[in-house]
Short mmCIF file of C-alpha atoms and ligand atoms in Angstrom, two decimals:
data_model
loop_
_atom_site.label_atom_id
_atom_site.label_comp_id
_atom_site.label_asym_id
_atom_site.label_seq_id
_atom_site.Cartn_x
_atom_site.Cartn_y
_atom_site.Cartn_z
CA MET L 960 116.05 88.65 104.28
CA ALA L 961 119.48 88.95 105.91
CA LEU L 962 120.74 91.67 108.21
CA THR L 963 122.90 94.38 106.65
CA ASP L 964 126.37 95.07 108.06
CA THR L 965 125.07 98.07 110.01
CA GLU L 966 122.16 96.07 111.36
CA ARG L 967 124.52 93.28 112.39
CA ARG L 968 126.71 95.80 114.20
CA VAL L 969 123.69 97.16 116.12
CA VAL L 970 122.41 93.68 117.01
CA GLY L 971 125.90 92.67 118.18
CA GLU L 972 126.16 95.76 120.36
CA ILE L 973 122.79 95.00 121.99
CA ASP L 974 124.03 91.48 122.75
CA ARG L 975 127.32 92.77 124.13
CA ARG L 976 125.55 95.25 126.44
CA ARG L 977 122.64 93.01 127.48
CA ASP L 978 123.43 93.48 131.19
CA GLU L 979 122.80 97.21 130.79
CA LEU L 980 119.37 96.45 129.33
CA VAL L 981 118.52 94.18 132.27
CA LYS L 982 119.72 96.88 134.63
CA LEU L 983 117.52 99.49 132.96
CA ALA L 984 114.45 97.21 133.17
CA SER L 985 115.27 96.54 136.84
CA THR L 986 115.56 100.25 137.58
CA LEU L 987 112.16 100.89 135.99
CA ILE L 988 110.61 98.06 138.02
CA GLY L 989 112.04 99.70 141.15
CA PHE L 990 109.88 102.81 140.70
CA ASP L 991 106.43 102.36 142.22
CA THR L 992 104.04 103.35 139.44
CA THR L 993 101.08 101.25 140.55
CA ALA L 994 97.97 101.94 138.48
CA ARG L 995 95.55 104.23 140.23
CA ASN L 996 91.98 104.81 141.09
CA PRO L 997 91.07 108.39 140.10
CA ASP L 998 91.78 110.00 143.49
CA ASP L 999 94.98 108.15 144.40
CA PRO L 1000 97.98 110.42 145.00
CA PRO L 1001 100.87 110.16 142.53
CA ARG L 1002 103.57 107.62 143.29
CA GLN L 1003 106.93 107.63 141.49
CA GLU L 1004 105.70 108.39 138.00
CA ARG L 1005 107.67 111.65 137.80
CA GLN L 1006 110.88 110.01 139.03
CA LEU L 1007 110.57 107.26 136.43
CA GLN L 1008 109.89 109.68 133.58
CA GLU L 1009 112.78 111.91 134.64
CA HIS L 1010 115.10 108.95 134.83
CA LEU L 1011 114.19 107.95 131.27
CA GLY L 1012 114.25 111.56 130.10
CA GLU L 1013 117.75 112.07 131.47
CA ARG L 1014 119.07 108.96 129.74
CA LEU L 1015 117.46 109.83 126.43
CA ARG L 1016 118.74 113.41 126.61
CA ARG L 1017 122.23 112.07 127.19
CA ALA L 1018 121.77 109.90 124.09
CA GLY L 1019 120.98 113.02 122.03
CA ALA L 1020 117.19 113.25 122.09
CA GLU L 1021 115.12 116.40 122.51
CA VAL L 1022 113.08 115.58 125.60
CA GLU L 1023 109.78 116.99 126.78
CA ILE L 1024 108.19 115.92 130.07
CA PHE L 1025 104.78 117.46 130.65
CA GLU L 1026 101.79 117.26 132.94
CA PRO L 1027 98.58 117.33 130.88
CA ASP L 1028 95.81 119.77 131.73
CA PRO L 1029 92.69 117.85 132.86
CA ALA L 1030 90.53 120.54 131.21
CA ASP L 1031 91.60 119.15 127.81
CA PHE L 1032 90.03 115.79 128.65
CA VAL L 1033 86.55 116.72 129.77
CA GLY L 1034 83.95 114.67 127.88
CA LYS L 1035 86.57 112.44 126.23
CA PRO L 1036 85.68 108.73 126.40
CA LEU L 1037 89.14 107.52 127.53
CA TYR L 1038 89.06 109.78 130.53
CA GLN L 1039 87.63 109.10 133.97
CA PRO L 1040 85.99 112.30 135.22
CA GLY L 1041 87.94 113.87 138.07
CA MET L 1042 91.34 112.53 137.05
CA GLY L 1043 94.25 114.95 137.34
CA PHE L 1044 97.85 114.54 136.23
CA GLU L 1045 99.78 116.29 138.98
CA GLY L 1046 102.91 114.24 139.60
CA ARG L 1047 102.04 112.03 136.62
CA PRO L 1048 103.83 113.52 133.62
CA GLN L 1049 104.12 112.13 130.09
CA LEU L 1050 107.42 111.83 128.22
CA VAL L 1051 108.27 112.51 124.59
CA ALA L 1052 111.88 112.11 123.40
CA ARG L 1053 112.68 112.88 119.78
CA PHE L 1054 115.79 111.80 117.90
CA PRO L 1055 115.55 114.08 114.86
CA GLY L 1056 116.05 112.33 111.54
CA ALA L 1057 118.80 113.43 109.18
CA GLY L 1058 116.64 113.43 106.09
CA GLU L 1059 113.26 112.77 104.63
CA GLY L 1060 112.71 109.29 106.05
CA MET L 1061 109.52 108.09 107.67
CA SER L 1062 109.03 108.83 111.34
CA LEU L 1063 108.51 106.05 113.88
CA LEU L 1064 107.13 106.22 117.38
CA TYR L 1065 107.98 103.77 120.15
CA ASN L 1066 105.51 103.81 123.03
CA GLY L 1067 104.95 102.20 126.38
CA HIS L 1068 102.81 102.72 129.48
CA ILE L 1069 104.63 103.13 132.78
CA ASP L 1070 101.75 102.16 135.08
CA ALA L 1071 101.68 98.59 136.36
CA VAL L 1072 98.89 96.82 138.22
CA SER L 1073 98.87 96.40 142.00
CA VAL L 1074 101.36 93.99 143.57
CA GLU L 1075 98.76 92.69 146.02
CA PRO L 1076 98.68 90.14 147.55
CA ILE L 1077 102.38 90.99 147.93
CA GLU L 1078 103.08 88.20 150.47
CA GLN L 1079 102.51 85.62 147.72
CA TRP L 1080 105.51 86.82 145.68
CA THR L 1081 108.72 84.77 145.79
CA SER L 1082 110.78 87.99 145.82
CA ASN L 1083 110.01 91.68 146.34
CA PRO L 1084 108.05 92.78 143.24
CA PHE L 1085 109.78 96.20 143.29
CA GLN L 1086 113.26 94.64 143.52
CA ALA L 1087 113.84 92.98 140.19
CA GLU L 1088 115.68 89.70 140.36
CA VAL L 1089 117.00 87.35 137.66
CA ARG L 1090 116.34 83.66 138.34
CA ASP L 1091 116.85 80.92 135.74
CA GLY L 1092 117.17 83.43 132.93
CA ASN L 1093 113.96 85.29 133.79
CA LEU L 1094 113.69 88.80 135.20
CA TYR L 1095 111.05 88.88 137.95
CA GLY L 1096 109.23 91.97 139.24
CA ARG L 1097 105.96 93.86 138.86
CA GLY L 1098 105.82 95.32 135.36
CA SER L 1099 108.68 93.19 134.01
CA CYS L 1100 106.29 91.78 131.41
CA ASP L 1101 103.54 94.44 131.31
CA MET L 1102 105.39 96.53 130.31
CA LYS L 1103 108.54 97.97 131.81
CA GLY L 1104 110.49 95.27 129.97
CA GLY L 1105 109.18 96.61 126.67
CA ILE L 1106 109.93 100.20 127.70
CA ALA L 1107 113.50 99.20 128.61
CA ALA L 1108 113.89 97.40 125.26
CA MET L 1109 112.70 100.36 123.18
CA THR L 1110 114.72 102.89 125.18
CA PHE L 1111 117.82 100.74 124.91
CA ALA L 1112 117.30 100.22 121.17
CA ALA L 1113 117.22 104.00 120.66
CA GLU L 1114 120.27 104.50 122.90
CA VAL L 1115 122.32 101.86 121.09
CA LEU L 1116 121.46 103.31 117.67
CA ALA L 1117 122.49 106.78 118.85
CA GLY L 1118 125.57 105.49 120.66
CA LEU L 1119 126.89 103.75 117.54
CA GLY L 1120 126.29 106.90 115.51
CA VAL L 1121 123.61 105.26 113.36
CA ARG L 1122 121.78 108.31 112.10
CA LEU L 1123 118.23 107.59 110.98
CA ALA L 1124 116.73 109.42 108.01
CA GLY L 1125 113.36 109.93 109.74
CA ASP L 1126 112.54 110.97 113.32
CA LEU L 1127 112.50 108.33 116.03
CA LEU L 1128 110.21 109.17 118.96
CA VAL L 1129 110.43 107.42 122.31
CA THR L 1130 107.29 108.07 124.32
CA THR L 1131 106.04 106.83 127.67
CA ASN L 1132 102.71 107.59 129.27
CA THR L 1133 100.81 106.98 132.47
CA ASP L 1134 97.28 105.59 132.81
CA GLU L 1135 96.90 102.72 130.41
CA GLU L 1136 95.78 100.26 133.06
CA SER L 1137 93.41 102.76 134.70
CA SER L 1138 91.68 104.31 131.71
CA GLY L 1139 93.63 105.09 128.54
CA ALA L 1140 94.02 108.75 129.47
CA GLY L 1141 97.83 108.66 129.21
CA GLY L 1142 97.95 107.68 125.55
CA LEU L 1143 95.22 110.24 124.89
CA ALA L 1144 97.40 112.88 126.61
CA LEU L 1145 100.16 112.24 124.08
CA VAL L 1146 97.73 112.48 121.15
CA LEU L 1147 96.21 115.69 122.55
CA ASN L 1148 99.77 117.04 122.79
CA GLY L 1149 100.09 116.54 119.04
CA ILE L 1150 102.35 113.48 119.09
CA LYS L 1151 102.21 111.90 115.66
CA ALA L 1152 104.40 109.76 113.42
CA ASP L 1153 104.10 107.78 110.20
CA ALA L 1154 103.77 104.63 112.33
CA GLY L 1155 104.07 103.44 115.89
CA ILE L 1156 105.17 100.36 117.80
CA VAL L 1157 103.78 99.86 121.28
CA THR L 1158 106.05 97.44 123.10
CA GLU L 1159 103.40 95.43 124.94
CA PRO L 1160 104.41 91.81 125.70
CA THR L 1161 103.21 90.23 122.44
CA GLY L 1162 105.78 87.43 122.41
CA PHE L 1163 107.16 88.75 119.07
CA ASP L 1164 103.72 88.65 117.48
CA VAL L 1165 102.50 91.81 115.79
CA TRP L 1166 99.11 92.89 117.09
CA ILE L 1167 97.05 94.82 114.57
CA SER L 1168 93.56 94.42 116.06
CA CYS L 1169 91.84 94.78 119.38
CA ARG L 1170 88.29 94.86 120.72
CA GLY L 1171 86.50 97.96 121.95
CA THR L 1172 84.93 97.76 125.38
CA SER L 1173 82.42 99.56 127.50
CA TYR L 1174 80.89 98.92 130.89
CA ALA L 1175 77.50 99.69 132.36
CA GLU L 1176 75.75 99.38 135.67
CA ILE L 1177 72.17 98.19 135.38
CA THR L 1178 69.86 98.78 138.32
CA VAL L 1179 66.84 96.48 138.43
CA PRO L 1180 64.12 97.66 140.82
CA GLY L 1181 62.13 95.47 143.20
CA ARG L 1182 59.88 96.36 146.11
CA PRO L 1183 60.93 95.56 149.67
CA GLY L 1184 58.72 93.58 152.03
CA HIS L 1185 58.97 90.91 154.76
CA ALA L 1186 60.44 87.72 153.34
CA GLU L 1187 58.66 85.34 155.74
CA VAL L 1188 55.11 86.57 155.45
CA TYR L 1189 52.50 86.24 152.74
CA GLN L 1190 52.85 88.84 149.98
CA PRO L 1191 49.86 89.73 147.80
CA HIS L 1192 50.31 90.46 144.08
CA TRP L 1193 52.46 93.55 143.53
CA ARG L 1194 49.44 95.37 142.07
CA GLU L 1195 47.84 94.91 145.48
CA GLY L 1196 50.96 96.32 147.16
CA GLY L 1197 52.93 93.09 147.52
CA ALA L 1198 56.74 92.87 147.53
CA VAL L 1199 58.79 92.19 144.40
CA ASN L 1200 62.10 90.39 144.44
CA ALA L 1201 64.73 92.45 142.57
CA ILE L 1202 67.04 89.44 142.30
CA GLU L 1203 64.39 87.45 140.43
CA LYS L 1204 63.66 90.42 138.18
CA ALA L 1205 67.40 90.76 137.44
CA GLN L 1206 67.15 87.32 135.86
CA VAL L 1207 64.98 88.86 133.12
CA VAL L 1208 67.83 91.23 132.28
CA LEU L 1209 70.50 88.52 132.48
CA ASP L 1210 68.47 86.29 130.14
CA ALA L 1211 68.12 89.13 127.63
CA LEU L 1212 71.87 89.76 127.67
CA LYS L 1213 72.56 86.07 127.18
CA ARG L 1214 70.23 85.97 124.16
CA LEU L 1215 71.93 89.01 122.65
CA ARG L 1216 75.32 87.36 123.13
CA GLU L 1217 74.06 84.21 121.39
CA GLU L 1218 72.70 86.37 118.58
CA TRP L 1219 76.11 87.98 118.08
CA ALA L 1220 77.82 84.59 118.12
CA LYS L 1221 75.66 83.50 115.14
CA ARG L 1222 76.56 86.47 112.96
CA SER L 1223 79.32 85.63 110.51
CA GLU L 1224 80.24 89.29 109.96
CA PHE L 1225 81.32 89.42 113.64
CA ARG L 1226 83.85 86.60 113.19
CA HIS L 1227 87.35 88.03 113.13
CA PRO L 1228 90.55 86.27 112.09
CA ARG L 1229 92.55 87.62 115.04
CA LEU L 1230 89.96 88.28 117.74
CA SER L 1231 87.42 86.36 119.78
CA ILE L 1232 83.73 86.87 119.04
CA PRO L 1233 81.91 89.77 120.73
CA ASP L 1234 80.80 89.22 124.28
CA ILE L 1235 78.62 90.57 127.06
CA LEU L 1236 79.24 89.34 130.54
CA PRO L 1237 78.03 90.29 133.99
CA THR L 1238 81.11 90.93 136.13
CA LEU L 1239 79.64 92.36 139.36
CA ILE L 1240 76.30 91.85 141.03
CA SER L 1241 74.89 93.03 144.32
CA ALA L 1242 71.46 93.12 145.87
CA GLY L 1243 69.65 93.00 149.14
CA GLU L 1244 69.57 94.92 152.37
CA TRP L 1245 68.55 92.30 154.91
CA ALA L 1246 68.23 88.52 154.90
CA VAL L 1247 64.56 88.63 155.83
CA THR L 1248 63.58 91.35 153.34
CA TYR L 1249 62.72 91.21 149.65
CA PRO L 1250 65.64 93.08 147.97
CA ALA L 1251 64.73 96.60 146.89
CA GLU L 1252 67.06 96.57 143.91
CA CYS L 1253 69.69 94.52 142.14
CA ARG L 1254 72.74 96.13 140.53
CA ILE L 1255 74.57 94.33 137.73
CA THR L 1256 77.79 95.55 136.13
CA ILE L 1257 78.36 94.29 132.60
CA ALA L 1258 81.40 94.25 130.33
CA VAL L 1259 80.63 94.59 126.63
CA LEU L 1260 83.43 93.56 124.26
CA CYS L 1261 83.03 94.54 120.62
CA VAL L 1262 84.83 93.50 117.44
CA PRO L 1263 85.73 96.24 114.94
CA ALA L 1264 82.74 95.34 112.70
CA GLN L 1265 80.41 96.53 115.49
CA THR L 1266 82.11 99.81 116.25
CA ASP L 1267 82.05 103.19 114.50
CA GLU L 1268 84.75 104.88 112.39
CA GLU L 1269 86.75 105.87 115.46
CA GLY L 1270 86.25 102.43 116.97
CA TRP L 1271 83.72 103.53 119.59
CA THR L 1272 81.03 101.26 120.98
CA PHE L 1273 78.13 103.74 121.16
CA ALA L 1274 75.88 101.94 118.65
CA VAL L 1275 76.34 98.65 120.50
CA GLU L 1276 75.41 100.36 123.75
CA ARG L 1277 72.14 101.49 122.14
CA GLU L 1278 71.56 97.89 120.98
CA VAL L 1279 72.07 96.62 124.54
CA ASP L 1280 69.68 99.33 125.82
CA GLU L 1281 67.04 98.18 123.32
CA TRP L 1282 67.36 94.48 124.20
CA ILE L 1283 66.96 95.23 127.87
CA ALA L 1284 64.03 97.56 127.19
CA ARG L 1285 62.31 94.92 125.04
CA ALA L 1286 62.75 92.22 127.69
CA ALA L 1287 61.53 94.62 130.38
CA ALA L 1288 58.45 95.54 128.34
CA ALA L 1289 57.42 91.86 128.32
CA ASP L 1290 57.49 91.67 132.10
CA PRO L 1291 54.53 93.46 133.75
CA TRP L 1292 56.52 94.73 136.78
CA LEU L 1293 59.56 95.83 134.77
CA ALA L 1294 57.33 97.39 132.11
CA GLU L 1295 56.11 99.81 134.76
CA ASN L 1296 59.38 99.91 136.72
CA PRO L 1297 62.06 99.70 134.02
CA PRO L 1298 65.69 98.92 134.77
CA ARG L 1299 68.04 101.92 134.69
CA ILE L 1300 71.24 101.61 132.66
CA ALA L 1301 74.24 103.85 133.36
CA TRP L 1302 77.13 103.48 130.92
CA TRP L 1303 80.53 104.35 132.31
CA PRO L 1304 81.84 107.60 130.82
CA ASN L 1305 85.24 106.06 130.10
CA ARG L 1306 85.27 103.45 127.36
CA VAL L 1307 87.92 102.22 124.94
CA MET L 1308 87.82 101.85 121.18
CA SER L 1309 88.48 98.88 118.92
CA LEU L 1310 91.51 98.77 116.64
CA GLU L 1311 92.00 97.50 113.10
CA ILE L 1312 95.21 98.18 111.21
CA SER L 1313 95.54 96.93 107.64
CA PRO L 1314 98.07 94.11 107.28
CA GLU L 1315 99.23 96.13 104.25
CA GLU L 1316 100.39 99.02 106.45
CA PRO L 1317 104.18 99.24 105.80
CA VAL L 1318 105.16 99.08 109.49
CA VAL L 1319 103.49 95.65 109.76
CA GLU L 1320 105.79 94.12 107.16
CA VAL L 1321 108.84 95.97 108.54
CA ILE L 1322 108.48 94.77 112.13
CA SER L 1323 107.42 91.24 111.07
CA GLN L 1324 110.50 90.91 108.87
CA ALA L 1325 112.80 92.52 111.45
CA THR L 1326 111.78 90.13 114.21
CA ALA L 1327 112.15 87.15 111.87
CA ASP L 1328 115.63 88.37 110.89
CA VAL L 1329 116.78 88.52 114.51
CA GLY L 1330 115.63 84.93 114.95
CA ARG L 1331 112.24 85.53 116.57
CA PRO L 1332 109.55 85.14 113.92
CA GLY L 1333 106.06 86.12 115.07
CA ARG L 1334 102.52 85.95 113.76
CA LEU L 1335 100.04 88.66 112.89
CA SER L 1336 97.58 88.60 115.75
CA GLY L 1337 95.31 90.70 117.90
CA LEU L 1338 94.50 91.45 121.51
CA ASP L 1339 91.00 90.68 122.79
CA SER L 1340 91.47 93.45 125.32
CA TRP L 1341 92.80 96.93 124.52
CA TYR L 1342 96.09 98.82 124.38
CA ASP L 1343 97.23 102.40 123.75
CA GLY L 1344 97.97 101.68 120.07
CA ALA L 1345 94.24 102.04 119.40
CA THR L 1346 94.36 105.65 120.58
CA PHE L 1347 97.36 106.56 118.42
CA THR L 1348 95.76 104.86 115.43
CA ARG L 1349 92.15 106.02 115.75
CA LEU L 1350 92.62 109.49 117.22
CA GLY L 1351 96.22 110.42 116.48
CA GLY L 1352 96.57 109.33 112.86
CA THR L 1353 99.54 107.09 113.74
CA PRO L 1354 98.94 103.42 112.87
CA ALA L 1355 100.42 101.80 115.97
CA VAL L 1356 100.94 98.05 116.14
CA ALA L 1357 102.12 96.24 119.25
CA TYR L 1358 105.31 94.21 119.28
CA GLY L 1359 107.24 93.17 122.34
CA PRO L 1360 108.94 90.54 124.45
CA PRO L 1361 107.40 87.22 125.54
CA GLY L 1362 104.29 87.60 127.68
CA PHE L 1363 103.18 83.98 127.98
CA THR L 1364 104.47 80.92 129.80
CA PRO L 1365 105.72 78.00 127.67
CA ASP L 1366 102.26 76.40 128.12
CA GLY L 1367 100.48 79.52 126.92
CA ARG L 1368 99.30 81.35 130.04
CA SER L 1369 99.52 85.15 130.12
CA VAL L 1370 102.14 86.42 132.56
CA ALA L 1371 100.83 89.99 132.70
CA HIS L 1372 99.19 91.00 136.01
CA THR L 1373 100.21 87.75 137.76
CA ILE L 1374 102.07 87.02 140.99
CA ASP L 1375 105.75 86.43 140.14
CA GLU L 1376 105.39 88.27 136.85
CA TYR L 1377 108.53 87.87 134.73
CA VAL L 1378 110.10 88.46 131.36
CA PRO L 1379 112.71 86.11 129.89
CA VAL L 1380 116.02 87.98 129.60
CA ASP L 1381 116.83 86.48 126.17
CA GLY L 1382 113.42 87.61 124.94
CA LEU L 1383 114.00 91.11 126.24
CA VAL L 1384 117.34 91.31 124.43
CA ASP L 1385 115.90 89.97 121.17
CA CYS L 1386 113.00 92.41 121.39
CA ALA L 1387 115.47 95.33 121.60
CA LYS L 1388 117.18 93.93 118.50
CA GLY L 1389 113.90 93.62 116.59
CA LEU L 1390 112.96 97.17 117.53
CA ALA L 1391 116.32 98.61 116.49
CA VAL L 1392 116.33 96.81 113.14
CA ALA L 1393 112.73 97.89 112.50
CA ALA L 1394 113.66 101.54 113.18
CA MET L 1395 116.59 101.38 110.76
CA ARG L 1396 114.41 99.88 108.05
CA TYR L 1397 111.33 101.98 108.60
CA CYS L 1398 113.04 105.35 109.08
CA GLY L 1399 115.96 104.57 106.77
CA VAL L 1400 119.63 105.00 107.66
CA ALA L 1401 121.06 108.35 106.55
ZN1 ZN P 217 100.16 96.68 129.14
#
């Protein structure tokens, strides 16, 4: 498919003004929006949102910047109890369509992971710098580059007077890295469109799947006692080593993982197989004492076939509970002193969008037509598109600039994170063409 005259004009304008796009991405990188732990004070989230809001208003959008009410989130799985949103507003900018076209939502998360250890960076991660055609800085790849590209695409369309038939929404939220609460805030605010594009760094691929995840802390009890003296059997009051008993739990989890790996219905064309892995472990109070307990944190990663209609992992959590209970029942000490399992209240859902969904074809064709063909793929981790799709009724794929080095390593969350400038520019083109085709030009 070839570009139409109007599309060619838009693409040419993005090329001509590419320095402005780089400047916008650099400005966004300059705001400190480091992802938080629940009690961290706000940083420059408000300033960033207001900067974007001001630009989008100037381009003709109706802009709303709002702080969500934490009361709306209580008991919701994407929310970490105790989180507030003071100083961390969400942004919705709407370019109203001229007719009856389909509505499209662009979305990005403004939080970026910590810059530490900052002394290892070649240049200041908050002062974006172009070297050898790449823009360096924290968030350049994940995902202030994508936010700049989608904002710029909307601005260029408006600036050239290209009136879309359907609404175009530009939305940015906080708290993707920390929890998923930011995307949920937009959905709870009623944000909805016929389709969405989240501009995560997909390298021009179109992500239509992701895995659901949940975490748990398992506490395995032992019984303290002197490590250097004779211990009678535990029934006679002897000590029990919690670290050795934790092995029973770890073995059970390994067997469950192997079981999942054998099941053909859990194979997925775009995702890795399901997984359970211990990610934290701690035990012991004193070198010369049998440890009283051993605490294991596990990550459970589920393919869509394992999750419920909304993508949640609750049934898998029950399965994990049962495997641990069965293994514990076979061990005399653990049968009487069972491990305790505490699932984290915040969990994220899996995502599965049909390849037949019209936005998938539109964005795939648009990116091919601007010279950057991509594949249909998925993300083993999670992104906000799952929330829009599962809870908001907006099928939201991800499509964005390059996020991998030429030899295939992910650039997100790394020291010297970067986005190639050419890739950023082409992503803005792909996004603009997709909006024209999906929403229609009035
Ligand atoms: Zn991201």
